[in-house]
PDB file of C-alpha atoms in Angstrom:
ATOM      1  CA  MET A   1     -26.029 -85.367  -9.237  1.00  0.00           C
ATOM      2  CA  PHE A   2     -25.397 -84.638  -5.566  1.00  0.00           C
ATOM      3  CA  PHE A   3     -23.293 -82.248  -3.535  1.00  0.00           C
ATOM      4  CA  MET A   4     -22.924 -82.839   0.172  1.00  0.00           C
ATOM      5  CA  LEU A   5     -24.117 -80.209   2.609  1.00  0.00           C
ATOM      6  CA  ALA A   6     -21.937 -79.369   5.574  1.00  0.00           C
ATOM      7  CA  GLY A   7     -23.808 -80.408   8.691  1.00  0.00           C
ATOM      8  CA  LYS A   8     -25.808 -83.443   9.648  1.00  0.00           C
ATOM      9  CA  TYR A   9     -29.114 -83.312   7.888  1.00  0.00           C
ATOM     10  CA  PHE A  10     -32.086 -81.234   6.921  1.00  0.00           C
ATOM     11  CA  VAL A  11     -35.815 -80.879   7.228  1.00  0.00           C
ATOM     12  CA  LEU A  12     -37.996 -81.015   4.147  1.00  0.00           C
ATOM     13  CA  LEU A  13     -40.117 -77.928   3.834  1.00  0.00           C
ATOM     14  CA  MET A  14     -41.987 -79.171   0.788  1.00  0.00           C
ATOM     15  CA  ARG A  15     -42.317 -82.857  -0.104  1.00  0.00           C
ATOM     16  CA  ASP A  16     -43.897 -83.096  -3.541  1.00  0.00           C
ATOM     17  CA  TRP A  17     -40.540 -84.081  -5.101  1.00  0.00           C
ATOM     18  CA  GLU A  18     -40.830 -81.157  -7.493  1.00  0.00           C
ATOM     19  CA  VAL A  19     -39.445 -78.497  -5.175  1.00  0.00           C
ATOM     20  CA  ILE A  20     -37.757 -79.332  -1.883  1.00  0.00           C
ATOM     21  CA  ILE A  21     -36.019 -76.716   0.216  1.00  0.00           C
ATOM     22  CA  VAL A  22     -33.833 -78.131   2.939  1.00  0.00           C
ATOM     23  CA  GLU A  23     -31.846 -76.742   5.844  1.00  0.00           C
ATOM     24  CA  GLY A  24     -28.897 -78.243   7.629  1.00  0.00           C
ATOM     25  CA  GLY A  25     -29.100 -80.237  10.841  1.00  0.00           C
ATOM     26  CA  LYS A  26     -32.782 -81.159  11.203  1.00  0.00           C
ATOM     27  CA  LEU A  27     -35.100 -84.141  11.014  1.00  0.00           C
ATOM     28  CA  HIS A  28     -38.866 -84.395  11.488  1.00  0.00           C
ATOM     29  CA  ILE A  29     -39.202 -86.896  14.336  1.00  0.00           C
ATOM     30  CA  GLY A  30     -42.350 -88.463  15.761  1.00  0.00           C
ATOM     31  CA  ILE A  31     -42.614 -90.005  19.226  1.00  0.00           C
ATOM     32  CA  CYS A  32     -45.639 -92.235  19.851  1.00  0.00           C
ATOM     33  CA  ASP A  33     -46.098 -93.670  23.346  1.00  0.00           C
ATOM     34  CA  ASP A  34     -49.059 -93.687  25.712  1.00  0.00           C
ATOM     35  CA  GLU A  35     -46.804 -93.007  28.701  1.00  0.00           C
ATOM     36  CA  SER A  36     -46.091 -89.301  29.100  1.00  0.00           C
ATOM     37  CA  ILE A  37     -42.897 -90.014  31.047  1.00  0.00           C
ATOM     38  CA  THR A  38     -41.496 -91.903  28.046  1.00  0.00           C
ATOM     39  CA  ARG A  39     -42.552 -89.208  25.560  1.00  0.00           C
ATOM     40  CA  ASP A  40     -40.944 -86.520  27.695  1.00  0.00           C
ATOM     41  CA  TYR A  41     -37.738 -88.514  28.149  1.00  0.00           C
ATOM     42  CA  LEU A  42     -37.330 -89.221  24.432  1.00  0.00           C
ATOM     43  CA  SER A  43     -38.083 -85.586  23.611  1.00  0.00           C
ATOM     44  CA  ARG A  44     -35.317 -84.496  25.981  1.00  0.00           C
ATOM     45  CA  LEU A  45     -32.888 -86.963  24.410  1.00  0.00           C
ATOM     46  CA  VAL A  46     -33.687 -85.625  20.940  1.00  0.00           C
ATOM     47  CA  LYS A  47     -32.902 -82.107  22.155  1.00  0.00           C
ATOM     48  CA  THR A  48     -29.456 -83.206  23.371  1.00  0.00           C
ATOM     49  CA  ASP A  49     -28.485 -84.056  19.789  1.00  0.00           C
ATOM     50  CA  SER A  50     -26.850 -81.271  17.795  1.00  0.00           C
ATOM     51  CA  GLY A  51     -29.346 -81.553  14.943  1.00  0.00           C
ATOM     52  CA  GLU A  52     -32.025 -79.167  16.316  1.00  0.00           C
ATOM     53  CA  HIS A  53     -34.675 -81.595  15.162  1.00  0.00           C
ATOM     54  CA  ILE A  54     -38.411 -80.916  15.029  1.00  0.00           C
ATOM     55  CA  THR A  55     -40.374 -83.279  17.260  1.00  0.00           C
ATOM     56  CA  LYS A  56     -44.058 -84.204  17.255  1.00  0.00           C
ATOM     57  CA  CYS A  57     -45.503 -86.370  20.034  1.00  0.00           C
ATOM     58  CA  PHE A  58     -48.494 -88.735  19.902  1.00  0.00           C
ATOM     59  CA  SER A  59     -50.109 -90.169  23.029  1.00  0.00           C
ATOM     60  CA  ASP A  60     -52.136 -92.787  21.175  1.00  0.00           C
ATOM     61  CA  SER A  61     -51.565 -95.191  18.262  1.00  0.00           C
ATOM     62  CA  ARG A  62     -54.703 -94.035  16.448  1.00  0.00           C
ATOM     63  CA  GLU A  63     -53.578 -90.426  16.706  1.00  0.00           C
ATOM     64  CA  ALA A  64     -50.293 -91.317  15.013  1.00  0.00           C
ATOM     65  CA  LEU A  65     -51.961 -93.331  12.262  1.00  0.00           C
ATOM     66  CA  SER A  66     -54.473 -90.533  11.578  1.00  0.00           C
ATOM     67  CA  TYR A  67     -51.588 -88.092  11.223  1.00  0.00           C
ATOM     68  CA  PHE A  68     -50.112 -90.134   8.370  1.00  0.00           C
ATOM     69  CA  GLU A  69     -53.459 -90.924   6.756  1.00  0.00           C
ATOM     70  CA  ALA A  70     -54.137 -87.173   6.600  1.00  0.00           C
ATOM     71  CA  GLY A  71     -51.139 -86.828   4.294  1.00  0.00           C
ATOM     72  CA  ASN A  72     -48.585 -85.648   6.826  1.00  0.00           C
ATOM     73  CA  SER A  73     -45.068 -87.038   6.896  1.00  0.00           C
ATOM     74  CA  LEU A  74     -42.115 -87.634   9.194  1.00  0.00           C
ATOM     75  CA  ASP A  75     -38.543 -88.710   8.662  1.00  0.00           C
ATOM     76  CA  LEU A  76     -38.336 -90.888  11.764  1.00  0.00           C
ATOM     77  CA  LEU A  77     -40.928 -92.404  14.111  1.00  0.00           C
ATOM     78  CA  PHE A  78     -40.173 -93.793  17.568  1.00  0.00           C
ATOM     79  CA  LEU A  79     -43.136 -96.100  18.162  1.00  0.00           C
ATOM     80  CA  ASP A  80     -44.274 -98.064  21.214  1.00  0.00           C
ATOM     81  CA  ILE A  81     -45.825-101.496  20.642  1.00  0.00           C
ATOM     82  CA  ASP A  82     -48.263-102.013  23.506  1.00  0.00           C
ATOM     83  CA  PHE A  83     -51.153 -99.516  23.640  1.00  0.00           C
ATOM     84  CA  ARG A  84     -54.322 -99.532  25.707  1.00  0.00           C
ATOM     85  CA  ASN A  85     -56.522 -99.659  22.622  1.00  0.00           C
ATOM     86  CA  GLU A  86     -56.730-102.577  20.193  1.00  0.00           C
ATOM     87  CA  LEU A  87     -54.392-100.963  17.648  1.00  0.00           C
ATOM     88  CA  ASP A  88     -50.846-101.844  18.671  1.00  0.00           C
ATOM     89  CA  GLY A  89     -47.636-100.414  17.290  1.00  0.00           C
ATOM     90  CA  MET A  90     -47.077-103.341  14.941  1.00  0.00           C
ATOM     91  CA  SER A  91     -50.456-102.675  13.331  1.00  0.00           C
ATOM     92  CA  VAL A  92     -49.650 -98.980  12.952  1.00  0.00           C
ATOM     93  CA  ALA A  93     -46.346 -99.784  11.246  1.00  0.00           C
ATOM     94  CA  ALA A  94     -48.007-102.349   8.959  1.00  0.00           C
ATOM     95  CA  LYS A  95     -50.689 -99.839   7.915  1.00  0.00           C
ATOM     96  CA  ILE A  96     -48.116 -97.114   7.229  1.00  0.00           C
ATOM     97  CA  LYS A  97     -46.120 -99.479   5.017  1.00  0.00           C
ATOM     98  CA  ALA A  98     -49.272-100.745   3.273  1.00  0.00           C
ATOM     99  CA  ASN A  99     -50.343 -97.171   2.487  1.00  0.00           C
ATOM    100  CA  GLN A 100     -46.900 -96.425   1.075  1.00  0.00           C
ATOM    101  CA  LEU A 101     -47.122 -99.419  -1.265  1.00  0.00           C
ATOM    102  CA  ALA A 102     -50.664 -98.487  -2.277  1.00  0.00           C
ATOM    103  CA  ASP A 103     -49.383 -95.019  -3.235  1.00  0.00           C
ATOM    104  CA  GLY A 104     -46.683 -96.581  -5.382  1.00  0.00           C
ATOM    105  CA  ARG A 105     -43.836 -95.826  -2.993  1.00  0.00           C
ATOM    106  CA  ALA A 106     -41.179 -98.498  -2.660  1.00  0.00           C
ATOM    107  CA  LEU A 107     -40.140-100.161   0.538  1.00  0.00           C
ATOM    108  CA  GLY A 108     -37.586 -97.982   2.256  1.00  0.00           C
ATOM    109  CA  SER A 109     -39.832 -94.913   2.188  1.00  0.00           C
ATOM    110  CA  LEU A 110     -40.008 -92.568   5.136  1.00  0.00           C
ATOM    111  CA  PRO A 111     -40.648 -92.576   8.001  1.00  0.00           C
ATOM    112  CA  LEU A 112     -38.029 -94.892   9.385  1.00  0.00           C
ATOM    113  CA  ILE A 113     -39.650 -96.737  12.279  1.00  0.00           C
ATOM    114  CA  VAL A 114     -37.873 -97.492  15.548  1.00  0.00           C
ATOM    115  CA  PHE A 115     -39.886 -99.579  17.997  1.00  0.00           C
ATOM    116  CA  VAL A 116     -39.467 -98.573  21.646  1.00  0.00           C
ATOM    117  CA  THR A 117     -40.867-101.234  23.949  1.00  0.00           C
ATOM    118  CA  GLY A 118     -40.480-103.345  27.041  1.00  0.00           C
ATOM    119  CA  MET A 119     -41.396-106.445  25.037  1.00  0.00           C
ATOM    120  CA  PRO A 120     -38.134-107.871  23.581  1.00  0.00           C
ATOM    121  CA  GLU A 121     -39.944-111.052  22.533  1.00  0.00           C
ATOM    122  CA  ARG A 122     -41.599-109.099  19.723  1.00  0.00           C
ATOM    123  CA  MET A 123     -38.356-108.074  18.060  1.00  0.00           C
ATOM    124  CA  GLN A 124     -38.789-110.569  15.210  1.00  0.00           C
ATOM    125  CA  GLU A 125     -42.214-109.105  14.389  1.00  0.00           C
ATOM    126  CA  ALA A 126     -40.669-105.652  14.228  1.00  0.00           C
ATOM    127  CA  PHE A 127     -38.382-106.574  11.391  1.00  0.00           C
ATOM    128  CA  GLU A 128     -41.193-108.344   9.560  1.00  0.00           C
ATOM    129  CA  VAL A 129     -42.762-104.882   9.143  1.00  0.00           C
ATOM    130  CA  ARG A 130     -39.312-103.579   8.146  1.00  0.00           C
ATOM    131  CA  ALA A 131     -38.586-101.529  11.235  1.00  0.00           C
ATOM    132  CA  PHE A 132     -35.331 -99.619  11.140  1.00  0.00           C
ATOM    133  CA  GLN A 133     -34.339-100.430  14.724  1.00  0.00           C
ATOM    134  CA  PHE A 134     -35.661-101.832  18.017  1.00  0.00           C
ATOM    135  CA  LEU A 135     -35.062-100.203  21.435  1.00  0.00           C
ATOM    136  CA  ILE A 136     -35.745-102.013  24.701  1.00  0.00           C
ATOM    137  CA  LYS A 137     -37.076-100.133  27.731  1.00  0.00           C
ATOM    138  CA  PRO A 138     -35.609 -98.806  29.977  1.00  0.00           C
ATOM    139  CA  ILE A 139     -34.031 -96.747  27.233  1.00  0.00           C
ATOM    140  CA  ASP A 140     -30.293 -96.265  27.236  1.00  0.00           C
ATOM    141  CA  ALA A 141     -29.463 -92.700  26.187  1.00  0.00           C
ATOM    142  CA  LYS A 142     -26.262 -93.698  24.387  1.00  0.00           C
ATOM    143  CA  LYS A 143     -28.040 -96.340  22.323  1.00  0.00           C
ATOM    144  CA  PHE A 144     -30.857 -93.919  21.512  1.00  0.00           C
ATOM    145  CA  LEU A 145     -28.490 -91.238  20.235  1.00  0.00           C
ATOM    146  CA  GLY A 146     -26.569 -93.860  18.264  1.00  0.00           C
ATOM    147  CA  ILE A 147     -29.759 -94.912  16.509  1.00  0.00           C
ATOM    148  CA  LEU A 148     -30.614 -91.256  15.855  1.00  0.00           C
ATOM    149  CA  SER A 149     -27.233 -90.803  14.173  1.00  0.00           C
ATOM    150  CA  GLN A 150     -27.780 -93.927  12.049  1.00  0.00           C
ATOM    151  CA  ALA A 151     -31.225 -92.661  11.081  1.00  0.00           C
ATOM    152  CA  GLN A 152     -29.813 -89.331   9.874  1.00  0.00           C
ATOM    153  CA  LYS A 153     -27.478 -91.160   7.501  1.00  0.00           C
ATOM    154  CA  GLU A 154     -30.227 -93.484   6.271  1.00  0.00           C
ATOM    155  CA  VAL A 155     -32.691 -90.651   5.634  1.00  0.00           C
ATOM    156  CA  ASP A 156     -29.959 -88.866   3.683  1.00  0.00           C
ATOM    157  CA  HIS A 157     -29.460 -91.994   1.557  1.00  0.00           C
ATOM    158  CA  ILE A 158     -33.195 -92.415   0.892  1.00  0.00           C
ATOM    159  CA  ILE A 159     -33.650 -88.772  -0.099  1.00  0.00           C
ATOM    160  CA  LYS A 160     -30.729 -88.867  -2.526  1.00  0.00           C
ATOM    161  CA  LYS A 161     -31.770 -92.182  -4.038  1.00  0.00           C
ATOM    162  CA  ARG A 162     -35.309 -90.979  -4.644  1.00  0.00           C
ATOM    163  CA  ALA A 163     -34.087 -87.681  -6.024  1.00  0.00           C
ATOM    164  CA  ALA A 164     -31.833 -89.478  -8.507  1.00  0.00           C
ATOM    165  CA  SER A 165     -34.692 -91.692  -9.669  1.00  0.00           C
ATOM    166  CA  ASN A 166     -36.813 -88.589 -10.353  1.00  0.00           C
ATOM    167  CA  ASP A 167     -34.149 -86.692 -12.323  1.00  0.00           C
ATOM    168  CA  MET A 168     -33.660 -84.129  -9.575  1.00  0.00           C
ATOM    169  CA  LEU A 169     -30.961 -81.510  -9.209  1.00  0.00           C
ATOM    170  CA  SER A 170     -29.270 -81.090  -5.861  1.00  0.00           C
ATOM    171  CA  ILE A 171     -27.825 -77.666  -5.067  1.00  0.00           C
ATOM    172  CA  SER A 172     -25.870 -77.006  -1.891  1.00  0.00           C
ATOM    173  CA  ILE A 173     -24.962 -73.414  -1.119  1.00  0.00           C
ATOM    174  CA  GLY A 174     -25.098 -70.823   1.640  1.00  0.00           C
ATOM    175  CA  GLY A 175     -26.151 -73.276   4.358  1.00  0.00           C
ATOM    176  CA  LYS A 176     -29.110 -74.561   2.347  1.00  0.00           C
ATOM    177  CA  GLN A 177     -29.553 -77.604   0.185  1.00  0.00           C
ATOM    178  CA  MET A 178     -32.227 -77.651  -2.481  1.00  0.00           C
ATOM    179  CA  LEU A 179     -33.605 -80.641  -4.364  1.00  0.00           C
ATOM    180  CA  PHE A 180     -35.838 -80.016  -7.350  1.00  0.00           C
ATOM    181  CA  LYS A 181     -36.591 -81.079 -10.874  1.00  0.00           C
ATOM    182  CA  SER A 182     -34.387 -79.089 -13.202  1.00  0.00           C
ATOM    183  CA  SER A 183     -37.431 -77.615 -14.950  1.00  0.00           C
ATOM    184  CA  ALA A 184     -38.509 -75.975 -11.673  1.00  0.00           C
ATOM    185  CA  LEU A 185     -35.456 -73.684 -11.553  1.00  0.00           C
ATOM    186  CA  LYS A 186     -36.161 -70.816 -13.966  1.00  0.00           C
ATOM    187  CA  TYR A 187     -33.082 -68.686 -13.400  1.00  0.00           C
ATOM    188  CA  VAL A 188     -30.499 -67.611 -10.843  1.00  0.00           C
ATOM    189  CA  GLU A 189     -29.884 -63.938 -10.092  1.00  0.00           C
ATOM    190  CA  SER A 190     -26.840 -62.466  -8.362  1.00  0.00           C
ATOM    191  CA  GLU A 191     -27.279 -59.331  -6.291  1.00  0.00           C
ATOM    192  CA  GLY A 192     -24.115 -58.354  -4.456  1.00  0.00           C
ATOM    193  CA  ARG A 193     -23.130 -61.273  -2.207  1.00  0.00           C
ATOM    194  CA  LYS A 194     -26.650 -62.660  -2.345  1.00  0.00           C
ATOM    195  CA  LEU A 195     -28.035 -65.194  -4.813  1.00  0.00           C
ATOM    196  CA  LYS A 196     -31.718 -65.460  -5.675  1.00  0.00           C
ATOM    197  CA  LEU A 197     -32.882 -68.793  -7.041  1.00  0.00           C
ATOM    198  CA  HIS A 198     -36.213 -68.495  -8.826  1.00  0.00           C
ATOM    199  CA  ILE A 199     -37.627 -71.983  -8.252  1.00  0.00           C
ATOM    200  CA  LYS A 200     -41.161 -72.692  -9.413  1.00  0.00           C
ATOM    201  CA  ASP A 201     -43.359 -70.119  -7.614  1.00  0.00           C
ATOM    202  CA  ARG A 202     -40.862 -69.050  -4.951  1.00  0.00           C
ATOM    203  CA  VAL A 203     -37.575 -67.192  -4.639  1.00  0.00           C
ATOM    204  CA  VAL A 204     -34.926 -68.728  -2.400  1.00  0.00           C
ATOM    205  CA  GLU A 205     -32.220 -66.355  -1.200  1.00  0.00           C
ATOM    206  CA  CYS A 206     -28.809 -67.388   0.076  1.00  0.00           C
ATOM    207  CA  TYR A 207     -25.239 -66.105   0.212  1.00  0.00           C
ATOM    208  CA  GLY A 208     -22.869 -67.481  -2.399  1.00  0.00           C
ATOM    209  CA  LYS A 209     -21.125 -66.984  -5.720  1.00  0.00           C
ATOM    210  CA  MET A 210     -22.344 -67.603  -9.251  1.00  0.00           C
ATOM    211  CA  ASP A 211     -19.563 -70.088 -10.003  1.00  0.00           C
ATOM    212  CA  GLU A 212     -20.736 -72.203  -7.060  1.00  0.00           C
ATOM    213  CA  ILE A 213     -24.140 -72.505  -8.715  1.00  0.00           C
ATOM    214  CA  SER A 214     -22.931 -72.868 -12.295  1.00  0.00           C
ATOM    215  CA  SER A 215     -20.829 -75.887 -11.358  1.00  0.00           C
ATOM    216  CA  GLN A 216     -23.898 -77.668  -9.992  1.00  0.00           C
ATOM    217  CA  VAL A 217     -26.872 -76.929 -12.237  1.00  0.00           C
ATOM    218  CA  GLY A 218     -26.017 -79.037 -15.287  1.00  0.00           C
ATOM    219  CA  ASP A 219     -26.060 -78.723 -19.057  1.00  0.00           C
ATOM    220  CA  ASP A 220     -29.586 -77.270 -19.375  1.00  0.00           C
ATOM    221  CA  PHE A 221     -28.364 -73.991 -17.852  1.00  0.00           C
ATOM    222  CA  CYS A 222     -26.268 -71.171 -19.245  1.00  0.00           C
ATOM    223  CA  GLN A 223     -24.772 -68.026 -17.730  1.00  0.00           C
ATOM    224  CA  ILE A 224     -25.829 -65.227 -20.066  1.00  0.00           C
ATOM    225  CA  HIS A 225     -24.703 -62.311 -17.900  1.00  0.00           C
ATOM    226  CA  ARG A 226     -22.402 -61.925 -14.931  1.00  0.00           C
ATOM    227  CA  SER A 227     -25.524 -61.677 -12.774  1.00  0.00           C
ATOM    228  CA  TYR A 228     -27.780 -64.285 -14.406  1.00  0.00           C
ATOM    229  CA  ILE A 229     -27.889 -68.013 -15.128  1.00  0.00           C
ATOM    230  CA  VAL A 230     -30.959 -69.149 -17.065  1.00  0.00           C
ATOM    231  CA  ASN A 231     -32.647 -72.472 -17.655  1.00  0.00           C
ATOM    232  CA  LEU A 232     -32.414 -72.890 -21.425  1.00  0.00           C
ATOM    233  CA  THR A 233     -35.514 -75.091 -21.474  1.00  0.00           C
ATOM    234  CA  ARG A 234     -37.515 -72.181 -20.040  1.00  0.00           C
ATOM    235  CA  VAL A 235     -36.382 -69.560 -22.598  1.00  0.00           C
ATOM    236  CA  PHE A 236     -39.322 -68.338 -24.725  1.00  0.00           C
ATOM    237  CA  THR A 237     -37.624 -65.827 -27.041  1.00  0.00           C
ATOM    238  CA  TYR A 238     -34.180 -64.250 -27.226  1.00  0.00           C
ATOM    239  CA  GLY A 239     -32.196 -61.474 -28.856  1.00  0.00           C
ATOM    240  CA  ARG A 240     -28.747 -59.982 -28.601  1.00  0.00           C
ATOM    241  CA  THR A 241     -29.606 -57.876 -25.567  1.00  0.00           C
ATOM    242  CA  GLN A 242     -32.027 -60.011 -23.573  1.00  0.00           C
ATOM    243  CA  VAL A 243     -33.936 -63.265 -23.252  1.00  0.00           C
ATOM    244  CA  GLU A 244     -37.573 -63.637 -22.293  1.00  0.00           C
ATOM    245  CA  MET A 245     -38.476 -66.583 -20.070  1.00  0.00           C
ATOM    246  CA  ASP A 246     -41.682 -68.577 -20.457  1.00  0.00           C
ATOM    247  CA  ASP A 247     -43.245 -66.673 -17.547  1.00  0.00           C
ATOM    248  CA  GLY A 248     -42.582 -63.317 -19.253  1.00  0.00           C
ATOM    249  CA  THR A 249     -39.520 -62.348 -17.209  1.00  0.00           C
ATOM    250  CA  LYS A 250     -36.956 -60.406 -19.274  1.00  0.00           C
ATOM    251  CA  ILE A 251     -33.296 -60.987 -18.444  1.00  0.00           C
ATOM    252  CA  PRO A 252     -30.355 -58.974 -19.855  1.00  0.00           C
ATOM    253  CA  MET A 253     -27.874 -60.690 -22.181  1.00  0.00           C
ATOM    254  CA  SER A 254     -24.180 -59.820 -22.125  1.00  0.00           C
ATOM    255  CA  LYS A 255     -22.713 -59.322 -25.595  1.00  0.00           C
ATOM    256  CA  TYR A 256     -19.753 -61.414 -24.468  1.00  0.00           C
ATOM    257  CA  LYS A 257     -22.063 -64.337 -23.557  1.00  0.00           C
ATOM    258  CA  TYR A 258     -24.277 -64.258 -26.645  1.00  0.00           C
ATOM    259  CA  LYS A 259     -22.365 -66.745 -28.834  1.00  0.00           C
ATOM    260  CA  ASN A 260     -21.998 -69.230 -25.995  1.00  0.00           C
ATOM    261  CA  PHE A 261     -25.729 -68.883 -25.298  1.00  0.00           C
ATOM    262  CA  LEU A 262     -26.574 -69.610 -28.956  1.00  0.00           C
ATOM    263  CA  ASP A 263     -24.412 -72.739 -28.972  1.00  0.00           C
ATOM    264  CA  ASP A 264     -25.935 -74.050 -25.751  1.00  0.00           C
ATOM    265  CA  PHE A 265     -29.487 -73.122 -26.724  1.00  0.00           C
ATOM    266  CA  LEU A 266     -29.155 -74.930 -30.065  1.00  0.00           C
ATOM    267  CA  ARG A 267     -27.733 -78.011 -28.361  1.00  0.00           C
ATOM    268  CA  VAL A 268     -30.528 -78.181 -25.796  1.00  0.00           C
ATOM    269  CA  SER A 269     -33.226 -77.477 -28.396  1.00  0.00           C
ATOM    270  CA  THR A 270     -31.881 -80.231 -30.629  1.00  0.00           C
ATOM    271  CA  GLN A 271     -31.812 -82.704 -27.744  1.00  0.00           C
ATOM    272  CA  ARG A 272     -35.424 -81.912 -26.877  1.00  0.00           C
ATOM    273  CA  ALA A 273     -36.691 -82.056 -30.478  1.00  0.00           C
TER     274      ALA A 273
END
């Protein structure tokens, strides 16, 4: 299930599809061109967008390819075609896509590739390697920013589609959006106006209300106290006054929530049996 985040987009801080913490308005963008004037110009254009994106520049096609082969990732890559070495932009794009398929990732994986070139005759080749867009030099700022806006929407679509296929939860609250497998969220703790989400081996803090979270987490979760929502699949033992999670954390149980907890815990246990 998905809940839209106010703002344009977000940057992935962790990309193992088990825990992803995201923040509004950002993309990881690569710019690969052997002309410094072009790299600088595109970097300036990116900064004029309201997304506050993170930009990484490459002056050589091999440098860009090595970045991806080392396990790094980007959301969007602006890529020249003609380089001084024998590895042109088309070859870089083809190798990136081939590596994605070899890793079992479907076509449509990130990064989106936008070719930026003074060679319009190679446009057909660009779409043969499934480029997202094609920009002709000299670069028109309006067209560039239009493509950047399209890319934000497409990255959003890809992230959500992949999350759905991996049984991910999507939580949007307090200016953050979080994608994670439901088993990664152990419990949610309320402390004043602040919420603490205990996700895998980290604690994510944000401002919000418990009912905002409870409406998004799904049927595997139960509010057992005004200040706590627990993942029922992570409960190790329980009693009338507290539950113990599978990591040893003890969480207080409200006497008014105990019967509801028992009903939900039995339902989830039966489903998992």
